[in-house]
Short mmCIF file of C-alpha atoms in Angstrom, two decimals:
data_model
loop_
_atom_site.label_atom_id
_atom_site.label_comp_id
_atom_site.label_asym_id
_atom_site.label_seq_id
_atom_site.Cartn_x
_atom_site.Cartn_y
_atom_site.Cartn_z
CA GLY A 1097 -8.25 7.50 14.01
CA ASP A 1098 -5.98 4.66 13.21
CA SER A 1099 -2.26 5.55 12.35
CA VAL A 1100 1.18 3.89 11.53
CA THR A 1101 4.34 5.53 12.39
CA GLN A 1102 7.64 4.12 11.12
CA MET A 1103 11.21 5.13 11.80
CA GLU A 1104 12.35 7.66 9.06
CA GLY A 1105 14.83 6.66 6.44
CA PRO A 1106 16.71 6.38 4.72
CA VAL A 1107 18.73 3.56 6.07
CA THR A 1108 22.10 2.40 4.82
CA LEU A 1109 23.26 -0.51 5.58
CA SER A 1110 26.53 -2.72 4.49
CA GLU A 1111 25.82 -6.55 3.22
CA GLU A 1112 25.40 -9.01 5.99
CA ALA A 1113 24.69 -6.19 8.76
CA PHE A 1114 21.40 -6.43 11.07
CA LEU A 1115 18.40 -4.74 9.92
CA THR A 1116 15.80 -3.34 12.21
CA ILE A 1117 13.38 -0.89 10.79
CA ASN A 1118 11.13 0.21 13.52
CA CYS A 1119 7.14 0.42 13.51
CA THR A 1120 4.64 1.76 15.95
CA TYR A 1121 0.72 1.44 15.34
CA THR A 1122 -2.34 3.40 17.07
CA ALA A 1123 -5.52 1.57 16.60
CA THR A 1124 -8.93 0.68 18.77
CA GLY A 1125 -9.53 -2.99 19.15
CA TYR A 1126 -6.90 -5.74 17.87
CA PRO A 1127 -5.60 -4.85 13.97
CA SER A 1128 -3.81 -7.10 11.85
CA LEU A 1129 -0.41 -5.89 11.29
CA PHE A 1130 1.98 -6.12 7.83
CA TRP A 1131 5.00 -5.41 6.23
CA TYR A 1132 4.86 -4.56 2.75
CA VAL A 1133 7.82 -4.15 0.52
CA GLN A 1134 8.55 -2.41 -2.75
CA TYR A 1135 11.60 -3.07 -4.99
CA PRO A 1136 12.43 -0.82 -7.65
CA GLY A 1137 10.21 -0.68 -10.29
CA GLU A 1138 8.22 -3.04 -8.84
CA GLY A 1139 4.13 -2.97 -7.31
CA LEU A 1140 3.75 -3.72 -3.59
CA GLN A 1141 3.97 -6.91 -2.06
CA LEU A 1142 3.30 -8.62 0.90
CA LEU A 1143 6.42 -9.66 3.02
CA LEU A 1144 5.13 -10.97 6.22
CA LYS A 1145 1.81 -10.36 8.73
CA ALA A 1146 0.65 -11.32 12.38
CA THR A 1147 -3.01 -11.23 13.25
CA LYS A 1148 -2.85 -11.10 16.96
CA ALA A 1149 -0.78 -10.29 19.97
CA ASP A 1150 2.43 -12.11 20.37
CA ASP A 1151 2.46 -14.06 16.80
CA LYS A 1152 5.38 -13.76 14.54
CA GLY A 1153 5.54 -13.50 11.18
CA SER A 1154 8.31 -14.22 8.91
CA ASN A 1155 9.51 -14.80 5.61
CA LYS A 1156 12.80 -14.31 3.33
CA GLY A 1157 14.68 -14.11 6.77
CA PHE A 1158 12.87 -11.15 8.07
CA GLU A 1159 10.74 -11.27 11.11
CA ALA A 1160 8.53 -9.50 12.89
CA THR A 1161 6.42 -9.77 16.76
CA TYR A 1162 2.97 -8.23 17.17
CA ARG A 1163 3.72 -6.79 20.74
CA LYS A 1164 0.82 -5.33 22.02
CA GLU A 1165 2.00 -4.15 25.24
CA THR A 1166 4.22 -1.62 23.04
CA THR A 1167 1.95 -1.02 20.22
CA SER A 1168 4.81 -2.17 17.91
CA PHE A 1169 5.63 -4.41 14.95
CA HIS A 1170 9.27 -4.08 14.48
CA LEU A 1171 10.94 -5.39 11.41
CA GLU A 1172 14.26 -7.32 11.47
CA LYS A 1173 16.83 -9.29 9.69
CA GLY A 1174 19.99 -11.10 10.67
CA SER A 1175 22.18 -10.52 7.76
CA VAL A 1176 20.91 -8.30 4.71
CA GLN A 1177 21.75 -8.55 1.17
CA VAL A 1178 22.09 -6.05 -1.43
CA SER A 1179 18.81 -7.34 -3.13
CA ASP A 1180 16.85 -6.34 -0.07
CA SER A 1181 17.51 -2.98 -1.31
CA ALA A 1182 14.02 -1.72 -1.48
CA VAL A 1183 11.01 0.68 0.36
CA TYR A 1184 9.44 -0.93 3.19
CA PHE A 1185 5.92 -0.17 4.32
CA CYS A 1186 4.36 -0.96 7.92
CA ALA A 1187 0.61 -1.33 7.47
CA LEU A 1188 -2.34 -2.17 9.84
CA SER A 1189 -5.95 -3.51 8.81
CA SER A 1190 -8.28 -2.40 11.75
CA SER A 1191 -10.27 -4.92 13.36
CA SER A 1192 -13.39 -4.06 12.25
CA ASN A 1193 -12.20 -5.98 9.02
CA THR A 1194 -13.27 -3.98 6.00
CA GLY A 1195 -9.78 -5.08 4.15
CA LYS A 1196 -8.62 -1.44 3.96
CA LEU A 1197 -5.11 -1.33 5.07
CA ILE A 1198 -3.54 2.03 6.62
CA PHE A 1199 0.43 2.49 5.74
CA GLY A 1200 3.00 3.99 7.38
CA GLN A 1201 5.18 6.50 5.28
CA GLY A 1202 7.70 3.79 4.06
CA THR A 1203 11.45 3.33 4.85
CA THR A 1204 14.16 3.02 1.97
CA LEU A 1205 16.84 0.46 2.77
CA GLN A 1206 19.77 0.74 0.89
CA VAL A 1207 22.25 -1.93 1.45
CA LYS A 1208 25.81 -1.87 -0.17
CA PRO A 1209 28.12 -4.44 -1.23
CA GLU B 739 -2.10 -16.30 -12.35
CA ALA B 740 -2.12 -12.96 -13.66
CA GLY B 741 -1.62 -10.12 -11.32
CA VAL B 742 -3.40 -6.80 -11.04
CA ALA B 743 -3.18 -4.75 -14.70
CA GLN B 744 -3.05 -1.07 -14.70
CA SER B 745 -2.92 1.37 -16.94
CA PRO B 746 -1.29 3.90 -18.19
CA ARG B 747 1.99 3.11 -16.35
CA TYR B 748 2.97 7.17 -16.51
CA LYS B 749 0.76 10.05 -17.93
CA ILE B 750 1.93 13.81 -17.70
CA ILE B 751 -0.79 16.54 -18.03
CA GLU B 752 -1.27 20.10 -17.55
CA LYS B 753 -3.12 21.30 -14.58
CA ARG B 754 -6.77 21.63 -15.10
CA GLN B 755 -7.16 18.70 -17.86
CA SER B 756 -8.57 15.73 -16.95
CA VAL B 757 -7.16 11.98 -16.64
CA ALA B 758 -8.54 8.72 -16.28
CA PHE B 759 -6.93 5.39 -14.92
CA TRP B 760 -7.58 2.06 -15.58
CA CYS B 761 -7.18 -1.11 -13.30
CA ASN B 762 -8.40 -5.12 -13.93
CA PRO B 763 -8.01 -6.61 -10.57
CA ILE B 764 -7.05 -10.53 -10.16
CA SER B 765 -10.04 -12.98 -11.25
CA GLY B 766 -12.18 -13.97 -8.35
CA HIS B 767 -11.15 -10.79 -6.37
CA ALA B 768 -14.42 -9.10 -5.24
CA THR B 769 -12.86 -5.99 -3.39
CA LEU B 770 -10.87 -3.59 -5.10
CA TYR B 771 -8.98 -0.46 -3.64
CA TRP B 772 -7.67 2.82 -4.95
CA TYR B 773 -4.58 4.36 -3.40
CA GLN B 774 -2.89 7.66 -3.82
CA GLN B 775 1.01 7.45 -3.30
CA ILE B 776 2.40 10.89 -2.87
CA LEU B 777 6.14 10.57 -3.08
CA GLY B 778 7.54 10.22 0.32
CA GLN B 779 4.68 9.22 1.59
CA GLY B 780 2.70 5.66 2.48
CA PRO B 781 -0.13 4.76 0.28
CA LYS B 782 -3.86 6.56 1.32
CA LEU B 783 -7.19 5.02 0.49
CA LEU B 784 -9.02 6.89 -1.88
CA ILE B 785 -12.01 4.26 -2.37
CA GLN B 786 -12.52 0.65 -1.76
CA PHE B 787 -15.27 -1.23 -3.84
CA GLN B 788 -17.31 -4.50 -2.68
CA ASN B 789 -18.00 -5.91 -6.11
CA ASN B 790 -19.58 -2.64 -7.98
CA GLY B 791 -20.84 -1.23 -4.51
CA VAL B 792 -18.71 1.50 -2.61
CA VAL B 793 -17.33 0.42 0.39
CA ASP B 794 -15.56 3.52 1.85
CA ASP B 795 -15.00 7.01 -0.18
CA SER B 796 -14.49 8.91 3.01
CA GLN B 797 -11.19 10.49 1.77
CA LEU B 798 -11.60 10.83 -2.07
CA PRO B 799 -11.86 14.56 -3.10
CA LYS B 800 -15.42 14.34 -4.49
CA ASP B 801 -15.52 17.60 -6.35
CA ARG B 802 -12.82 16.33 -8.76
CA PHE B 803 -12.07 12.79 -8.43
CA SER B 804 -14.53 10.01 -9.37
CA ALA B 805 -14.18 6.43 -9.64
CA GLU B 806 -16.80 3.49 -11.14
CA ARG B 807 -16.82 -0.48 -11.06
CA LEU B 808 -19.78 -1.04 -13.41
CA LYS B 809 -19.79 -5.10 -13.57
CA GLY B 810 -17.75 -5.51 -10.41
CA VAL B 811 -14.55 -6.25 -12.19
CA ASP B 812 -12.49 -3.75 -14.07
CA SER B 813 -12.58 -0.16 -12.53
CA THR B 814 -11.81 3.44 -13.46
CA LEU B 815 -10.73 6.43 -11.45
CA LYS B 816 -10.96 9.81 -13.06
CA ILE B 817 -9.54 13.21 -11.82
CA GLN B 818 -11.09 16.13 -13.72
CA PRO B 819 -9.82 18.86 -13.16
CA ALA B 820 -6.10 18.00 -12.04
CA LYS B 821 -4.33 20.51 -9.68
CA LEU B 822 -0.72 20.15 -9.19
CA GLU B 823 -0.99 18.55 -5.78
CA ASP B 824 -2.61 15.50 -7.52
CA SER B 825 0.76 14.62 -8.58
CA ALA B 826 1.05 11.21 -7.15
CA VAL B 827 1.47 7.30 -8.15
CA TYR B 828 -2.40 5.70 -8.38
CA LEU B 829 -2.07 2.19 -7.18
CA CYS B 830 -5.07 -0.38 -7.73
CA ALA B 831 -4.92 -3.56 -5.21
CA SER B 832 -7.52 -6.26 -4.87
CA SER B 833 -8.41 -9.16 -2.40
CA PHE B 834 -10.69 -11.81 -1.72
CA THR B 835 -13.69 -11.02 0.45
CA GLY B 836 -15.27 -12.88 3.33
CA THR B 837 -13.60 -16.31 4.78
CA ALA B 838 -11.03 -16.62 1.81
CA ASN B 839 -9.84 -13.04 2.89
CA THR B 840 -6.42 -13.61 4.44
CA GLY B 841 -5.95 -9.70 4.84
CA GLU B 842 -3.36 -9.53 2.11
CA LEU B 843 -3.72 -6.97 -0.64
CA PHE B 844 -2.34 -7.41 -4.26
CA PHE B 845 -1.09 -4.55 -5.70
CA GLY B 846 -0.68 -3.33 -9.31
CA GLU B 847 2.84 -1.71 -10.08
CA GLY B 848 0.67 1.72 -10.31
CA SER B 849 0.27 4.83 -12.62
CA ARG B 850 2.46 7.82 -12.24
CA LEU B 851 1.02 11.12 -13.01
CA THR B 852 2.66 14.32 -13.00
CA VAL B 853 0.73 17.28 -13.29
CA LEU B 854 2.54 20.59 -14.84
#
């Protein structure tokens, strides 16, 4: 079945460092791909998405490119801030489009001043 | 716009007891989801409703879990009897359906269950 694999955390960075969180997926067809973020004490919220190969999703300085050839959707940010400390989840929605999301296990990011 | 509302936020029960969680989705969202998030893992879908019909309940442990969405709006998830391994955060989410669906799910803050 469809699945998502994320890099293990926690990831600890200093402020203004470059961030990469790896995400790869297994799916039949052409899924849509998402990054969700969960800030401390808050619910999951959509960070960015891409719906077809080579699309780049971006929001709040974060970017991810849908790479069909490597089945990847890595999250990047050029300069992280303390306020980016959160848990990040990669997810896919299958091409059958029932709407449900399949999530990776999450990666905790801690940014230190 | 009001978000997805869930209650209670926290619940502690003994094993073999029962518990119920309530969810009120965003107004106009026809699709409602219940996810289970065990500590250190990603959310796992338990059940998906479209209006008051079940779309997917393949991963719902039906011997102990039940869910309903009687009028196509609010939903209740029940666990009876609870087991230790049911300790988790239960997330409710909703989304538009059809051409209005952007693929985004809107999540509530979750209900944290501890089974002792």
